[in-house]
PDB file of C-alpha atoms in Angstrom:
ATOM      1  CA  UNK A1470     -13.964 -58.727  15.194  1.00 84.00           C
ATOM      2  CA  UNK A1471     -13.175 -57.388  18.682  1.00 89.00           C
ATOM      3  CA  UNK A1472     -10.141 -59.165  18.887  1.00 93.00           C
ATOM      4  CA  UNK A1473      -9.014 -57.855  15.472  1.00 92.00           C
ATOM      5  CA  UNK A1474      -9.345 -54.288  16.316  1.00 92.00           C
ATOM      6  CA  UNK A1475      -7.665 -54.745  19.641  1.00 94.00           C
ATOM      7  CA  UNK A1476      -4.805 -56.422  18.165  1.00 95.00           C
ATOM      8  CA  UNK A1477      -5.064 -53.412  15.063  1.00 93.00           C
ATOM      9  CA  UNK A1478      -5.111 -50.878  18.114  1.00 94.00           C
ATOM     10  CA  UNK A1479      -1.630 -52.565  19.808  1.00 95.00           C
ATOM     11  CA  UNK A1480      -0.192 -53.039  15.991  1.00 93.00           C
ATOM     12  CA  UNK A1481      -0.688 -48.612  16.299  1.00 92.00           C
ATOM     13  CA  UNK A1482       0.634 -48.614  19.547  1.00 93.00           C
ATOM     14  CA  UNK A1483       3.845 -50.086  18.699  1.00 93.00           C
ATOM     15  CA  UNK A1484       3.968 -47.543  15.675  1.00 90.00           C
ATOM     16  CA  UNK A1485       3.970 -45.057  17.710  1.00 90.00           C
ATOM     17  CA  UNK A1486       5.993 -46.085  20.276  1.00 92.00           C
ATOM     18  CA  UNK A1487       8.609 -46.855  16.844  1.00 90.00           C
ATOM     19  CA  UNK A1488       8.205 -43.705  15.532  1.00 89.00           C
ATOM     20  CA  UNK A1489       9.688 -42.280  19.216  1.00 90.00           C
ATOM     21  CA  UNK A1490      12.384 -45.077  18.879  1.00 91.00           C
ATOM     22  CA  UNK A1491      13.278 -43.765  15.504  1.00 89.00           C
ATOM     23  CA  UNK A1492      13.884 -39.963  16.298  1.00 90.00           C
ATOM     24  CA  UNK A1493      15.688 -40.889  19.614  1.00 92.00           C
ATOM     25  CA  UNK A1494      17.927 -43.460  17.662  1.00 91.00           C
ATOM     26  CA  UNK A1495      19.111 -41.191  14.915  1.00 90.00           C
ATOM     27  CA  UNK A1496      19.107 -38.282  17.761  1.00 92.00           C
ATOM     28  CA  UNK A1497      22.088 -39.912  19.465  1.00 93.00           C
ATOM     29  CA  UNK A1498      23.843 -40.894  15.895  1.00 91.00           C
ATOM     30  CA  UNK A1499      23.892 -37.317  15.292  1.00 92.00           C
ATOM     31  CA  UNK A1500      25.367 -36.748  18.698  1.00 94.00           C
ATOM     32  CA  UNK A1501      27.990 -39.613  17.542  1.00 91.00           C
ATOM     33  CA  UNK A1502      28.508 -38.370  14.710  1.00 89.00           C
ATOM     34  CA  UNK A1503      30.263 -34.985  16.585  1.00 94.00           C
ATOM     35  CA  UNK A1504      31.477 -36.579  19.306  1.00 94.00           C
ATOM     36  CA  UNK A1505      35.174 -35.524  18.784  1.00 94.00           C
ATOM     37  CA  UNK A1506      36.647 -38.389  20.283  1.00 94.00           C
ATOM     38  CA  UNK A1507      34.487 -41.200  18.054  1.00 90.00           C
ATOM     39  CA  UNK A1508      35.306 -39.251  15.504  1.00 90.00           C
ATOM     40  CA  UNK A1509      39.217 -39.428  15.575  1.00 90.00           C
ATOM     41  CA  UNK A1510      38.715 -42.801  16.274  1.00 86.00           C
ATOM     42  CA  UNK A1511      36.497 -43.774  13.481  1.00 83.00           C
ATOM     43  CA  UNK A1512      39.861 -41.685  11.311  1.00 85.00           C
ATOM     44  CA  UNK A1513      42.527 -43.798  13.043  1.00 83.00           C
ATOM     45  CA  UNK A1514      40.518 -47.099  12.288  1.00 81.00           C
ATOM     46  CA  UNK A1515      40.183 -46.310   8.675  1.00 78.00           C
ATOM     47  CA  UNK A1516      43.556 -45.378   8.001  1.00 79.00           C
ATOM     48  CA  UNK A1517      45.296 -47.993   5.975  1.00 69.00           C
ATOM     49  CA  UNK A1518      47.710 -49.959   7.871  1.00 69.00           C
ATOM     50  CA  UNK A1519      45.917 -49.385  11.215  1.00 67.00           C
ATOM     51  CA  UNK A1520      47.086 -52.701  13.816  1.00 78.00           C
ATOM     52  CA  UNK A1521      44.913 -55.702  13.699  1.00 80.00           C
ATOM     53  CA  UNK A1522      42.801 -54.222  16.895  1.00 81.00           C
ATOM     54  CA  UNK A1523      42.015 -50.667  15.020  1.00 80.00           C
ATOM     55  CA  UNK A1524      41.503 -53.221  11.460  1.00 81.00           C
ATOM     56  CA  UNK A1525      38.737 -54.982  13.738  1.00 85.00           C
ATOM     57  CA  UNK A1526      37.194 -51.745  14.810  1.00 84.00           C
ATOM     58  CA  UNK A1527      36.909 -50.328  11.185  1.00 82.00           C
ATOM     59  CA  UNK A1528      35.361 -53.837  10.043  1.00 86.00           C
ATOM     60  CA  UNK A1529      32.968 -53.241  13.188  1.00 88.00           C
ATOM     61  CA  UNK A1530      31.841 -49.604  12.443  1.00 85.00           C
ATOM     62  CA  UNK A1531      31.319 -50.170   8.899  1.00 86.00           C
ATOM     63  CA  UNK A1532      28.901 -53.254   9.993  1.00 91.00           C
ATOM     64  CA  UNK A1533      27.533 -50.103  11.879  1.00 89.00           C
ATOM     65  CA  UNK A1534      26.915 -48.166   8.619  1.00 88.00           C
ATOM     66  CA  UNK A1535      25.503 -50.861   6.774  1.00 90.00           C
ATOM     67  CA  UNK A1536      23.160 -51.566   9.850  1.00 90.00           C
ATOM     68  CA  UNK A1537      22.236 -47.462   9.981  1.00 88.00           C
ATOM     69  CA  UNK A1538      21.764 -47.689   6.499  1.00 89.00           C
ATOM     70  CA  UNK A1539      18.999 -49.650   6.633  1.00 88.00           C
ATOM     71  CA  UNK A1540      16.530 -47.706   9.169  1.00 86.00           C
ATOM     72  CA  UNK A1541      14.256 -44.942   8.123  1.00 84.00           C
ATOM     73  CA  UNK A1542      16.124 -41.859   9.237  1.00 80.00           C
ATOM     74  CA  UNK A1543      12.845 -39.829  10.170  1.00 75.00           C
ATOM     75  CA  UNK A1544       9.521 -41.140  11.761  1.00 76.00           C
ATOM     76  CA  UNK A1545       7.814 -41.045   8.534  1.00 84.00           C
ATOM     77  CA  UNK A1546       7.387 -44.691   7.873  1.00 84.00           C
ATOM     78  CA  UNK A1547       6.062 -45.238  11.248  1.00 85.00           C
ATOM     79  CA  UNK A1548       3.333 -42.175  11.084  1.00 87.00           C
ATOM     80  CA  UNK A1549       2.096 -43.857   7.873  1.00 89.00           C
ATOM     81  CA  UNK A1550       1.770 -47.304   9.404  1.00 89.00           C
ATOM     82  CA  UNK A1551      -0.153 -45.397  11.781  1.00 91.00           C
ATOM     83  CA  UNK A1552      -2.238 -44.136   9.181  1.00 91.00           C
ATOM     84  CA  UNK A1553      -2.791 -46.894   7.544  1.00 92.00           C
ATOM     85  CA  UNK A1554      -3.252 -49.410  10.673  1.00 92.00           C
ATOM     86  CA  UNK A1555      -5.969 -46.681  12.050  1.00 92.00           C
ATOM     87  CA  UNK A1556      -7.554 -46.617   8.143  1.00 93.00           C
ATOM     88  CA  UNK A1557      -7.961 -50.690   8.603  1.00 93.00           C
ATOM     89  CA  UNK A1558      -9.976 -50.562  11.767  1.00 92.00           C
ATOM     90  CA  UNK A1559     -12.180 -47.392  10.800  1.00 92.00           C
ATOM     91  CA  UNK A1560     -13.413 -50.237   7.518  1.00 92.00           C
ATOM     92  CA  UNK A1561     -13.113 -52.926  10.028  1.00 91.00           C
ATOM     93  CA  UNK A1562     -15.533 -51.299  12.480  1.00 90.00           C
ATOM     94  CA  UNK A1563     -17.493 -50.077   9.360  1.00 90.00           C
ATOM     95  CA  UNK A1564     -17.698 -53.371   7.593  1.00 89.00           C
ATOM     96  CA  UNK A1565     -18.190 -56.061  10.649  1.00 78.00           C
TER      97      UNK A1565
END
């Protein structure tokens, strides 16, 4: 059961070190997000009948969106992995 709890206790770790991952990630999207420059270039890509370069860059950003879309935007989810990954070895160590 040793090994369990050790690999439990580096499961946690990792939470933690993905909750820090999360709020630095969204962090410098906000910073993105009002950059002035990304910004007007995010507008010129999305403008119909932007060249074939600016087309590519508008199919890349939204990819961007989609991929954004799909991470927790707060550290939530990782603080109640570490909840629940600390709850397991607590009735591991209880239970052995």
């Amino acid at each position: 059961m040793e090994k369990t709890i050790a690999t439990l206790q580096k499961v946690q770790q990792s939470a933690v070190q993905l909750e820090t991952v999360l709020h630095e990630l969204w962090s410098l999207v906000g910073e993105l997000e009002e950059d002035a420059q990304f910004i007007e270039l995010m507008e010129k890509a999305k403008k119909k009948g932007a060249d074939s370069s600016l087309a590519e860059l508008s199919t890349k950003i939204h990819e961007l969106e989609n991929g954004l879309s799909q991470i927790p935007e707060d550290g939530t989810v990782a603080i109640d992995l570490e909840d629940n990954i600390d709850e397991i070895i607590e009735w591991v160590k209880n239970n052995k």
